[in-house]
Coordinates of C-alpha atoms and ligand atoms in Angstrom, one line a residue:
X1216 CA -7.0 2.9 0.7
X1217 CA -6.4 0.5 4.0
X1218 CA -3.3 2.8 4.6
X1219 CA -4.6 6.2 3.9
X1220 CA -3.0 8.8 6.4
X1221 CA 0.1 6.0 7.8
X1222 CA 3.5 6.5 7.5
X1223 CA 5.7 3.7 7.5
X1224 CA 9.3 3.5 7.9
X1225 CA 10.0 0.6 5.6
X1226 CA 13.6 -0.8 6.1
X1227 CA 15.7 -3.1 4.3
X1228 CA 18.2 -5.4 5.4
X1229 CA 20.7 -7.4 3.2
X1230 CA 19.1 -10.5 1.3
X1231 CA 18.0 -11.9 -1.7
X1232 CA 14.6 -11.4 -1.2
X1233 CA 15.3 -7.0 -1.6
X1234 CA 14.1 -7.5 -4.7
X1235 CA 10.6 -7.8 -3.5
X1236 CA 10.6 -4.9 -1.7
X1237 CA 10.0 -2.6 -4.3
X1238 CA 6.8 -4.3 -5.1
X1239 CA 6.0 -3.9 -1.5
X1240 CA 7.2 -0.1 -1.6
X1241 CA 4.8 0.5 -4.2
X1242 CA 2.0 -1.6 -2.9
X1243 CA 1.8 0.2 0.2
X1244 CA 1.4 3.7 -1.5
X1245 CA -1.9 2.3 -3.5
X1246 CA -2.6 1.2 -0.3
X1247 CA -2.7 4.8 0.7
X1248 CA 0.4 4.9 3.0
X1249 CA 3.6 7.6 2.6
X1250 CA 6.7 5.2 2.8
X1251 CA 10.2 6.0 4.0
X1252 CA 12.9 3.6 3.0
X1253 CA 16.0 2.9 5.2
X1254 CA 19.0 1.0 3.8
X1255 CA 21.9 -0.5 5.1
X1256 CA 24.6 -1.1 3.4
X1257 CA 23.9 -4.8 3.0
X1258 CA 20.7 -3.8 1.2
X1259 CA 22.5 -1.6 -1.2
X1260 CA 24.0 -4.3 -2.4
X1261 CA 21.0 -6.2 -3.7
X1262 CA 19.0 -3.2 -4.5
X1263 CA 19.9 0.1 -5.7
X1264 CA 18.6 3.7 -3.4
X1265 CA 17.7 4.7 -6.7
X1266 CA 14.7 2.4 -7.0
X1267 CA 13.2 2.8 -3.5
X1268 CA 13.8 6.6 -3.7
X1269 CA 12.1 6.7 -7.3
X1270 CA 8.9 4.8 -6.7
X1271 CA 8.8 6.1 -2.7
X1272 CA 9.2 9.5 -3.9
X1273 CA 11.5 10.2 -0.8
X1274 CA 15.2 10.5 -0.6
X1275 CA 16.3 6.8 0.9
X1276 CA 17.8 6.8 4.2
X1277 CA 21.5 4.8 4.2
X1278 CA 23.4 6.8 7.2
X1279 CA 23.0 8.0 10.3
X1280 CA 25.9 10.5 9.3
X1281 CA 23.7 12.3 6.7
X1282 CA 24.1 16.0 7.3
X1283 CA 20.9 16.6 5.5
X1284 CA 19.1 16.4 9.1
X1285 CA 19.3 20.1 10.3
X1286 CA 19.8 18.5 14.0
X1287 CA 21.6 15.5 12.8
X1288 CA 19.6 12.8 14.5
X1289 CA 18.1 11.2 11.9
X1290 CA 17.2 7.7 14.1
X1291 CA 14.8 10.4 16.0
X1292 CA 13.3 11.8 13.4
X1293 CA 12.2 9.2 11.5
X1294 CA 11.2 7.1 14.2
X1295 CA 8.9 9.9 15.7
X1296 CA 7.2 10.6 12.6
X1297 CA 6.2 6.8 12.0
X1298 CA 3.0 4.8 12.6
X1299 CA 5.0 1.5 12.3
X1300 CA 8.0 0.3 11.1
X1301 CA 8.3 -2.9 8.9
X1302 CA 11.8 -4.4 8.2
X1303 CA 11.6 -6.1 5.5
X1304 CA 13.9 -8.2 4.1
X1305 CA 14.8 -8.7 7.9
X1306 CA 18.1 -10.9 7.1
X1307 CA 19.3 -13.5 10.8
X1308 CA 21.9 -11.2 10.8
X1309 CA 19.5 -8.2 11.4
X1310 CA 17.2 -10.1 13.6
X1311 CA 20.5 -10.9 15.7
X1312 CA 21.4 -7.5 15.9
X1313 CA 17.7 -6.1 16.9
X1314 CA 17.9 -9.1 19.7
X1315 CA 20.8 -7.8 21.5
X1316 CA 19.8 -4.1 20.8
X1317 CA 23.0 -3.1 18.7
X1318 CA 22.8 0.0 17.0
X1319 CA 25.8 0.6 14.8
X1320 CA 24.3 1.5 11.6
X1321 CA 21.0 4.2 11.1
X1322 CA 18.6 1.2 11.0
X1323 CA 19.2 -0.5 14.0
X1324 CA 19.7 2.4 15.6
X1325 CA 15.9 3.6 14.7
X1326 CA 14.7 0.7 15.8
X1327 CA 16.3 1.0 19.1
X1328 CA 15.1 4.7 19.5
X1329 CA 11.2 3.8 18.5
X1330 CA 8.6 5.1 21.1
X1331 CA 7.9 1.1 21.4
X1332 CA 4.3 2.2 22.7
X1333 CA 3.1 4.0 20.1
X1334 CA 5.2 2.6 17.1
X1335 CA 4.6 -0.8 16.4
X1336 CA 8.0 -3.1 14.8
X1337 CA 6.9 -5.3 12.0
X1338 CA 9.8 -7.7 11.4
X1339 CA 9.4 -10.4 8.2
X1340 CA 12.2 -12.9 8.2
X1341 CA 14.2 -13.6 5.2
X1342 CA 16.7 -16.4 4.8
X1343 CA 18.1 -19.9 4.0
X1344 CA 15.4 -22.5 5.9
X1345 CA 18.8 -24.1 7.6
X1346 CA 19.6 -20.5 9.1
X1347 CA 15.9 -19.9 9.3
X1348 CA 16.0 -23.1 11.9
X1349 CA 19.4 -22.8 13.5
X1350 CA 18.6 -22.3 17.0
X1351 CA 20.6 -19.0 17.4
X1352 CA 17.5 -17.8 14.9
X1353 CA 14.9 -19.0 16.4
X1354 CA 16.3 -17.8 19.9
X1355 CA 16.3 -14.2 18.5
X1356 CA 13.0 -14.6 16.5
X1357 CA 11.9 -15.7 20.2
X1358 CA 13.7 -12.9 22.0
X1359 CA 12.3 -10.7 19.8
X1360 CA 8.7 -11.0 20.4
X1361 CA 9.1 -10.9 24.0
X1362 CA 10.8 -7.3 23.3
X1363 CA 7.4 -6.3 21.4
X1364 CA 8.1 -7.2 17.8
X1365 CA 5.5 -8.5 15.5
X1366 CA 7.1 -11.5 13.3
X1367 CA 5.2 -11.9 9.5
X1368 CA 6.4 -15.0 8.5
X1369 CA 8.5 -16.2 7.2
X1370 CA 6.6 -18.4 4.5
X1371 CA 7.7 -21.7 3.2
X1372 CA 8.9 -22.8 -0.2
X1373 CA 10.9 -22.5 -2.9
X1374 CA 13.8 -20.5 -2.2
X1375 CA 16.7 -18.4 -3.8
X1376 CA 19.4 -20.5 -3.0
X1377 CA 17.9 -23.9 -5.0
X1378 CA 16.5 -25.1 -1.5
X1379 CA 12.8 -25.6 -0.2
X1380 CA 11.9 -25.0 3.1
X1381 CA 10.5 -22.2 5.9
X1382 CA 12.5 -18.6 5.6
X1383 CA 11.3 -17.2 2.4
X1384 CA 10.1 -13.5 3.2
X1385 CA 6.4 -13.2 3.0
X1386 CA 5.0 -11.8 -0.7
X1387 CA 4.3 -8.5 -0.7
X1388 CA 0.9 -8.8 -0.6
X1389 CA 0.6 -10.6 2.8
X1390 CA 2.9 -8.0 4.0
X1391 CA 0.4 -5.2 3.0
X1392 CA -2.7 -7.4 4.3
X1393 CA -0.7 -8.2 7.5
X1394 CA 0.0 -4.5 7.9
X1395 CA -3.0 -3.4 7.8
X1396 CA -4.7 -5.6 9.8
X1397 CA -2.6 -4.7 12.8
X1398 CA -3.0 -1.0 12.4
X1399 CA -6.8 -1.7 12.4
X1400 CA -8.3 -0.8 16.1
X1401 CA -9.0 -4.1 18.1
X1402 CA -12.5 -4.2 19.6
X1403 CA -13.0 -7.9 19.6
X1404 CA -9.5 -8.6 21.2
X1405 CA -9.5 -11.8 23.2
X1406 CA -13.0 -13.0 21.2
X1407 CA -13.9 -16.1 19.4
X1408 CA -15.8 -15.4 16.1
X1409 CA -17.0 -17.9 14.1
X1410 CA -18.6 -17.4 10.5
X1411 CA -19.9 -19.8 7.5
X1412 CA -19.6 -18.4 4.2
X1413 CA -20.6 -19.2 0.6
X1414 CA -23.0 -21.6 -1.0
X1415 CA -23.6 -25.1 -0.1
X1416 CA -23.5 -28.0 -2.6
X1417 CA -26.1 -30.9 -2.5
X1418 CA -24.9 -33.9 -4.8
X1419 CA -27.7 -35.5 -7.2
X1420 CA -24.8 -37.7 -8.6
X1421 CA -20.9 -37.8 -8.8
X1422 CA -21.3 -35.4 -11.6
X1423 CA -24.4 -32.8 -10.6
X1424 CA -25.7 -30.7 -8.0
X1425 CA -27.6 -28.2 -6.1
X1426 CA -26.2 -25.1 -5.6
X1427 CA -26.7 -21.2 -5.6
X1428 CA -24.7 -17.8 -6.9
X1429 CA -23.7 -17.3 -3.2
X1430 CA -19.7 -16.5 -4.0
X1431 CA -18.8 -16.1 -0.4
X1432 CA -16.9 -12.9 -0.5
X1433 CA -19.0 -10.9 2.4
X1434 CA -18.2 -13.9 4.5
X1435 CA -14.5 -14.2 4.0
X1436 CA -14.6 -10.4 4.3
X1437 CA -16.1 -10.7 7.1
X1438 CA -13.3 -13.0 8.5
X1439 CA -11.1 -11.1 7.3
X1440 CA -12.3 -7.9 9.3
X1441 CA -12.5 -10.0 12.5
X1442 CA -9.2 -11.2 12.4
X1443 CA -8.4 -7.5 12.1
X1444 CA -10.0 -6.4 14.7
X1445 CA -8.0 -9.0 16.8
X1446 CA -10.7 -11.9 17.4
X1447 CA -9.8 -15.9 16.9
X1448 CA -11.6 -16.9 13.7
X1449 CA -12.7 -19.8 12.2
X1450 CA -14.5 -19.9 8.5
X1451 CA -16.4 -23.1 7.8
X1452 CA -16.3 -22.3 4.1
X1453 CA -18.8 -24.3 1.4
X1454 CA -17.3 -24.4 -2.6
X1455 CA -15.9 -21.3 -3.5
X1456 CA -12.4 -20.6 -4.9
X1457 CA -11.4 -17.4 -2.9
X1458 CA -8.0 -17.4 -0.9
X1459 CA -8.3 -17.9 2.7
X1460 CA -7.5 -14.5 5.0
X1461 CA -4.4 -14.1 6.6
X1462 CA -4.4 -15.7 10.1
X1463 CA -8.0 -17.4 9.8
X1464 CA -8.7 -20.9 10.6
X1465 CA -10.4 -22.2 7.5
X1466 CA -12.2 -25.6 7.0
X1467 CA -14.0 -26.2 4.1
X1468 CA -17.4 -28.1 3.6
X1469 CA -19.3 -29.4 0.7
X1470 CA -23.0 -30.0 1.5
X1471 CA -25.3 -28.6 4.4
X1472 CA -25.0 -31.2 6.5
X1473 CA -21.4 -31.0 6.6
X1474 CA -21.6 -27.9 7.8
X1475 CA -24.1 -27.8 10.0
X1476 CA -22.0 -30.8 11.6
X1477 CA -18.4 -28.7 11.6
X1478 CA -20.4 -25.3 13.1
X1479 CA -21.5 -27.6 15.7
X1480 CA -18.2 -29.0 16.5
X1481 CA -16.5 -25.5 16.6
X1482 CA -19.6 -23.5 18.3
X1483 CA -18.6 -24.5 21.9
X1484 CA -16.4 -21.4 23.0
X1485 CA -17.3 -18.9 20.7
X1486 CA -18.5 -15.5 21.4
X1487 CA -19.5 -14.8 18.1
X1488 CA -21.5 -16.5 15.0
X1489 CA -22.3 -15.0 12.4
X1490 CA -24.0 -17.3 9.7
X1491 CA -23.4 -15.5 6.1
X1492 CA -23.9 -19.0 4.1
X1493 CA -26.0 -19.9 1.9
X1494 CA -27.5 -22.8 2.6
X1495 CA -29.5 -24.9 0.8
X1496 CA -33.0 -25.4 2.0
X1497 CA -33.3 -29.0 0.8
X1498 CA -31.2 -31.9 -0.4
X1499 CA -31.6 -34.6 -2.0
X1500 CA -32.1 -37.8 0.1
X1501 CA -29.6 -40.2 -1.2
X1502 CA -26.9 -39.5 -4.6
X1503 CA -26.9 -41.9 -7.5
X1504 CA -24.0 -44.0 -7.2
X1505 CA -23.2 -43.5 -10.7
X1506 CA -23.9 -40.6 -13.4
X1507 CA -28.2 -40.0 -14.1
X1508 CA -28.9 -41.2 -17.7
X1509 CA -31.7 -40.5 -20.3
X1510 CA -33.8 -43.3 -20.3
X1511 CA -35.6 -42.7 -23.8
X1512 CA -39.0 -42.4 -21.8
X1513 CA -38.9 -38.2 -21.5
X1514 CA -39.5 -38.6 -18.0
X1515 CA -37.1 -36.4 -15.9
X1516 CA -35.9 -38.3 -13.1
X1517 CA -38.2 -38.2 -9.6
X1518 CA -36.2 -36.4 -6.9
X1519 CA -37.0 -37.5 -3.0
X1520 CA -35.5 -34.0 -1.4
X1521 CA -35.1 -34.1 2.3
X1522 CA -35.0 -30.7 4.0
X1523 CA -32.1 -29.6 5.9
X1524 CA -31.5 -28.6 9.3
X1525 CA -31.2 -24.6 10.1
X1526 CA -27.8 -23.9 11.5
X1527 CA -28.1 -20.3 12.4
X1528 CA -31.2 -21.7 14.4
X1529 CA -29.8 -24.7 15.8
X1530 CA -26.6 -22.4 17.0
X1531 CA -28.7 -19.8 18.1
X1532 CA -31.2 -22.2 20.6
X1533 CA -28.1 -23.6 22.6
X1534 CA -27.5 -23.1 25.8
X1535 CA -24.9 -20.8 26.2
X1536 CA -25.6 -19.7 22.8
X1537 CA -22.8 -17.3 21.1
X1538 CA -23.9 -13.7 19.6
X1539 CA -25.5 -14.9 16.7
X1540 CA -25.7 -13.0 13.9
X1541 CA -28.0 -13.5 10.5
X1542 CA -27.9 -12.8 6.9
X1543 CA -31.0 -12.7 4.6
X1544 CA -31.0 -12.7 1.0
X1545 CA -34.2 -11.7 0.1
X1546 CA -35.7 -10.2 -3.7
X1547 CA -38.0 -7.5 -2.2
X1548 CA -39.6 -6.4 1.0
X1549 CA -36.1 -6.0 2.8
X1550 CA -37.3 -4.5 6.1
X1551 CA -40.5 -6.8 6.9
X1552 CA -39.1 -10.0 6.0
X1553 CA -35.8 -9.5 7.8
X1554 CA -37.9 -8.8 11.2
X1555 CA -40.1 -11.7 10.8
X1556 CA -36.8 -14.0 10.1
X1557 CA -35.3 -12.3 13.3
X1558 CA -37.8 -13.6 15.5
X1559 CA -38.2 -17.2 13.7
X1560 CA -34.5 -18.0 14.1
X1561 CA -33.9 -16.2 17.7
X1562 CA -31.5 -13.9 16.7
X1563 CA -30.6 -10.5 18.3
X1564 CA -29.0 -9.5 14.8
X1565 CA -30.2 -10.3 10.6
X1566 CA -28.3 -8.5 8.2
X1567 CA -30.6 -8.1 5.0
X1568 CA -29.5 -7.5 1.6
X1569 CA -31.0 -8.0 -1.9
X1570 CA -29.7 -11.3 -3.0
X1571 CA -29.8 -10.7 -6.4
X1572 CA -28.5 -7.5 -6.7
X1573 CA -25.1 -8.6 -4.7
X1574 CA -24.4 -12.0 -5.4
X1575 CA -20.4 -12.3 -6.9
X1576 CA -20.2 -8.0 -6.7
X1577 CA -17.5 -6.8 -4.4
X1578 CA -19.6 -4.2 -3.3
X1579 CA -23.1 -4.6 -1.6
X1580 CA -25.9 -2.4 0.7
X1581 CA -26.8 -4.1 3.9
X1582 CA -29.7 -3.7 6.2
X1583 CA -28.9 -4.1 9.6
X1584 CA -32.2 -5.2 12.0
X1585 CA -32.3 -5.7 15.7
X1586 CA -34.8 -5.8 18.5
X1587 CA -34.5 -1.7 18.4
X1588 CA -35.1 -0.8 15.2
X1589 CA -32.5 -0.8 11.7
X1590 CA -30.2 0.9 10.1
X1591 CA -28.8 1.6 6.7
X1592 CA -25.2 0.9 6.0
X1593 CA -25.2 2.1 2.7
X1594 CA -24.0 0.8 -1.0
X1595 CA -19.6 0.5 -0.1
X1596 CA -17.1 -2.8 -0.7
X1597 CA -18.0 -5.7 1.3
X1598 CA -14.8 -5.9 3.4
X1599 CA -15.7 -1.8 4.4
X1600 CA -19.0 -3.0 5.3
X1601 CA -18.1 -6.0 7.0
X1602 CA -15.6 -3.7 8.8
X1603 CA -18.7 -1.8 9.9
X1604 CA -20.7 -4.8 10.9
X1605 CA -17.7 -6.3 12.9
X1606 CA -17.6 -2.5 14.8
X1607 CA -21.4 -3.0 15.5
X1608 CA -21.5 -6.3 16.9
X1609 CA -17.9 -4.8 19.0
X1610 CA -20.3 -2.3 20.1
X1611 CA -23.4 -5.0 20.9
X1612 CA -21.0 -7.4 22.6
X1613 CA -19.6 -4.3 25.1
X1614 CA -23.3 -3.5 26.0
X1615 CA -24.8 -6.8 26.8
X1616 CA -21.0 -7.8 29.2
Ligands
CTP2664 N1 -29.2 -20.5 7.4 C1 -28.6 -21.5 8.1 N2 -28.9 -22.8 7.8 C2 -29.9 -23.1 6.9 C3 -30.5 -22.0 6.2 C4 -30.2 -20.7 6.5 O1 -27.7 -21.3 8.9 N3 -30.2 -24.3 6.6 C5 -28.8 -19.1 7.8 C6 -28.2 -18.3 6.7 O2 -26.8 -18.5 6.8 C7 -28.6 -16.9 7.0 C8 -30.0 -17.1 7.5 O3 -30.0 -18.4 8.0 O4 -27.8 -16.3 8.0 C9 -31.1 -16.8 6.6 O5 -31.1 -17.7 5.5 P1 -32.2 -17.7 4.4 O6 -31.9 -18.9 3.5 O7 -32.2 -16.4 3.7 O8 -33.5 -17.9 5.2 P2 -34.5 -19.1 5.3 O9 -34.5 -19.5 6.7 O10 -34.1 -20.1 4.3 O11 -35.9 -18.4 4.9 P3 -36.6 -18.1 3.5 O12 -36.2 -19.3 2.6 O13 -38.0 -18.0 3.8 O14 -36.0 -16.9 2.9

């Protein structure tokens, strides 16, 4: 429930892509949020009042003239009761009228009359990519996030009219992710956070390797809940098929090494590392060129491993070095071995959790240890903790600048 408690005006402008919207309508109530639709007439041509009101629960707005309003000021009212409002489909032609601050009809009109301070506008962009790229657009696109306006989108791709190209609205589930990342608070605003995630993979041949359960999902949640809270962040990611987070820089890695090389490349600048990969220990030195046989002897192959370097450690000895932050997987004795690995790598911060008992769940229990002691966060979903673990090291960060 990202939402729970927020009240969002959701508006709709005429375009193709209305027929999304009632996804989105109904994906923001699961996502805890009341939503009050606003038509114009535009809109009502491609989608019915009907359907907004029915799966919104509320009677959609389409007039500024309704009488329903005891005090007949309807652009007031609902623009003082919202936490944001999120035009979506926002068509050029709405976008043109928001830029020159018309308000003929009850949605530009709201929009006009938001307390811009406390209500943020969400605008996501509908349209053809040629009027998408026409500079008139792109001059109000501009235009309007000078004025305050946050633009989602628009996405590229396949589009309505048989064309391919940038204007297709964004899918209702970046909308909702988008959404509730900017109504997050914002404690690492104007920070550089870098994280690995997942497991790494160390080739034996073109066919086999090592690797570990590690799924990555506490690390991408813990991008995710970064971003949110308003820091730059960049993933270095080992093999795992989960979708990058909305506005994270991702690049993905195979073996240790690799990563270990692109954390170094990407460390200078940061504020922040937090090392939630699992890497492996040891590789082997060189790959067969081609695919391991049998040889008929019963003799499994000999393996030469090599160990690999430590890239929390190597981060956390530089000069200059960011906030570093550790995870340890461990099988028992949480609290002692998450000390002594606190002090071997140098790091102000381990989180400790049982590796087994987490490894591809989307919830976990984490064990925060620092140089004062440690505290429980208990058993919740990985992006709620790593919400919580992105508010401590907000808190850590303010204490030590
Ligand atoms: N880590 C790393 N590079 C490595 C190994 C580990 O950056 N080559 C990081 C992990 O991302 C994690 C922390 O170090 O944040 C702890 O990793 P873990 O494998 O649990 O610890 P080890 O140092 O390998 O200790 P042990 O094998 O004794 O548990």
């Amino acid at each position: 429930m990202d939402l729970a408690g927020k009240h969002i005006v959701l508006g709709l402008s005429g375009g193709i892509a209305c027929y999304k919207s009632a996804e989105l309508a109904r994906q923001l109530i699961q996502a805890g949020a009341t939503v009050q639709v606003v038509m114009t007439e535009a809109a009502e041509r491609f989608i019915t009042p009907v359907t907004m009101q029915a799966l919104t629960g509320r009677t959609v707005v389409t007039s500024q003239w309704d009488a329903r309003e005891p005090n007949h000021m309807p652009h007031i009212n609902l623009s003082r009761e919202a936490d944001a409002l999120l035009i979506a489909p926002a068509s050029a032609d709405f976008m043109a009228k928001l830029a020159q601050g018309r308000a003929d009809e009850v949605l530009s009109l709201l929009c006009l009359a938001r307390p811009a301070e406390r209500v943020p506008l969400f605008v996501a962009p509908a349209m053809n990519r040629e009027m998408w790229a026409h500079p008139a657009t792109q001059r109000n696109a501009a235009q309007l996030r000078a004025d305050g306006a946050v633009l989602l989108g628009p996405d590229a791709g396949d589009q309505a009219c048989g064309e391919v190209g940038d204007g297709r609205m964004l899918e209702p589930e970046a909308l909702v992710e988008e959404l509730v990342a900017q109504l997050q608070p914002r404690p690492l605003a104007g920070c550089r956070l870098l994280v690995t995630a997942g497991p790494t993979f160390e080739p034996l041949d073109p066919v086999r390797g090592l690797t570990n359960r590690s799924s990555g999902k506490m690390g991408f949640a813990v991008a995710r809940a970064a971003r949110e809270a308003g820091a730059e962040v960049t993933l270095v990611a080992g093999p795992v098929a989960l979708p990058t987070p909305r506005g994270v820089r991702r690049i993905d890695v195979e073996t240790a090494l690799q990563m270990h090389e692109a954390v170094m490349a990407a460390v200078p600048g940061q504020h922040v590392f937090v090392a939630t990969a699992a890497v492996a220990d040891w590789r082997p030195v060189r790959a067969a060129e081609h695919k391991m046989k049998k040889d008929g002897s019963g003799r499994p192959p000999a393996i030469e491993m090599a160990e690999n370097p430590d890239i929390l450690a190597d981060v956390a000895k530089r000069p200059n070095a960011p906030y570093c932050v550790g995870f340890a997987a461990e099988s028992h004795d949480l609290l002692a071995h998450a000390t002594a690995k606190r002090e071997r790598k140098g790091v102000p911060l381990i989180v400790a959790n049982l590796g087994p008992a987490t490894f591809g769940r989307d919830d976990n229990t984490l064990l925060l240890v620092d140089a004062h002691g440690h505290r429980e966060l208990p058993t919740a979903g990985k992006l709620d903790l790593a919400r919580e673990l992105v508010r401590e090291i907000a808190r850590q960060l303010s204490q030590t600048t």
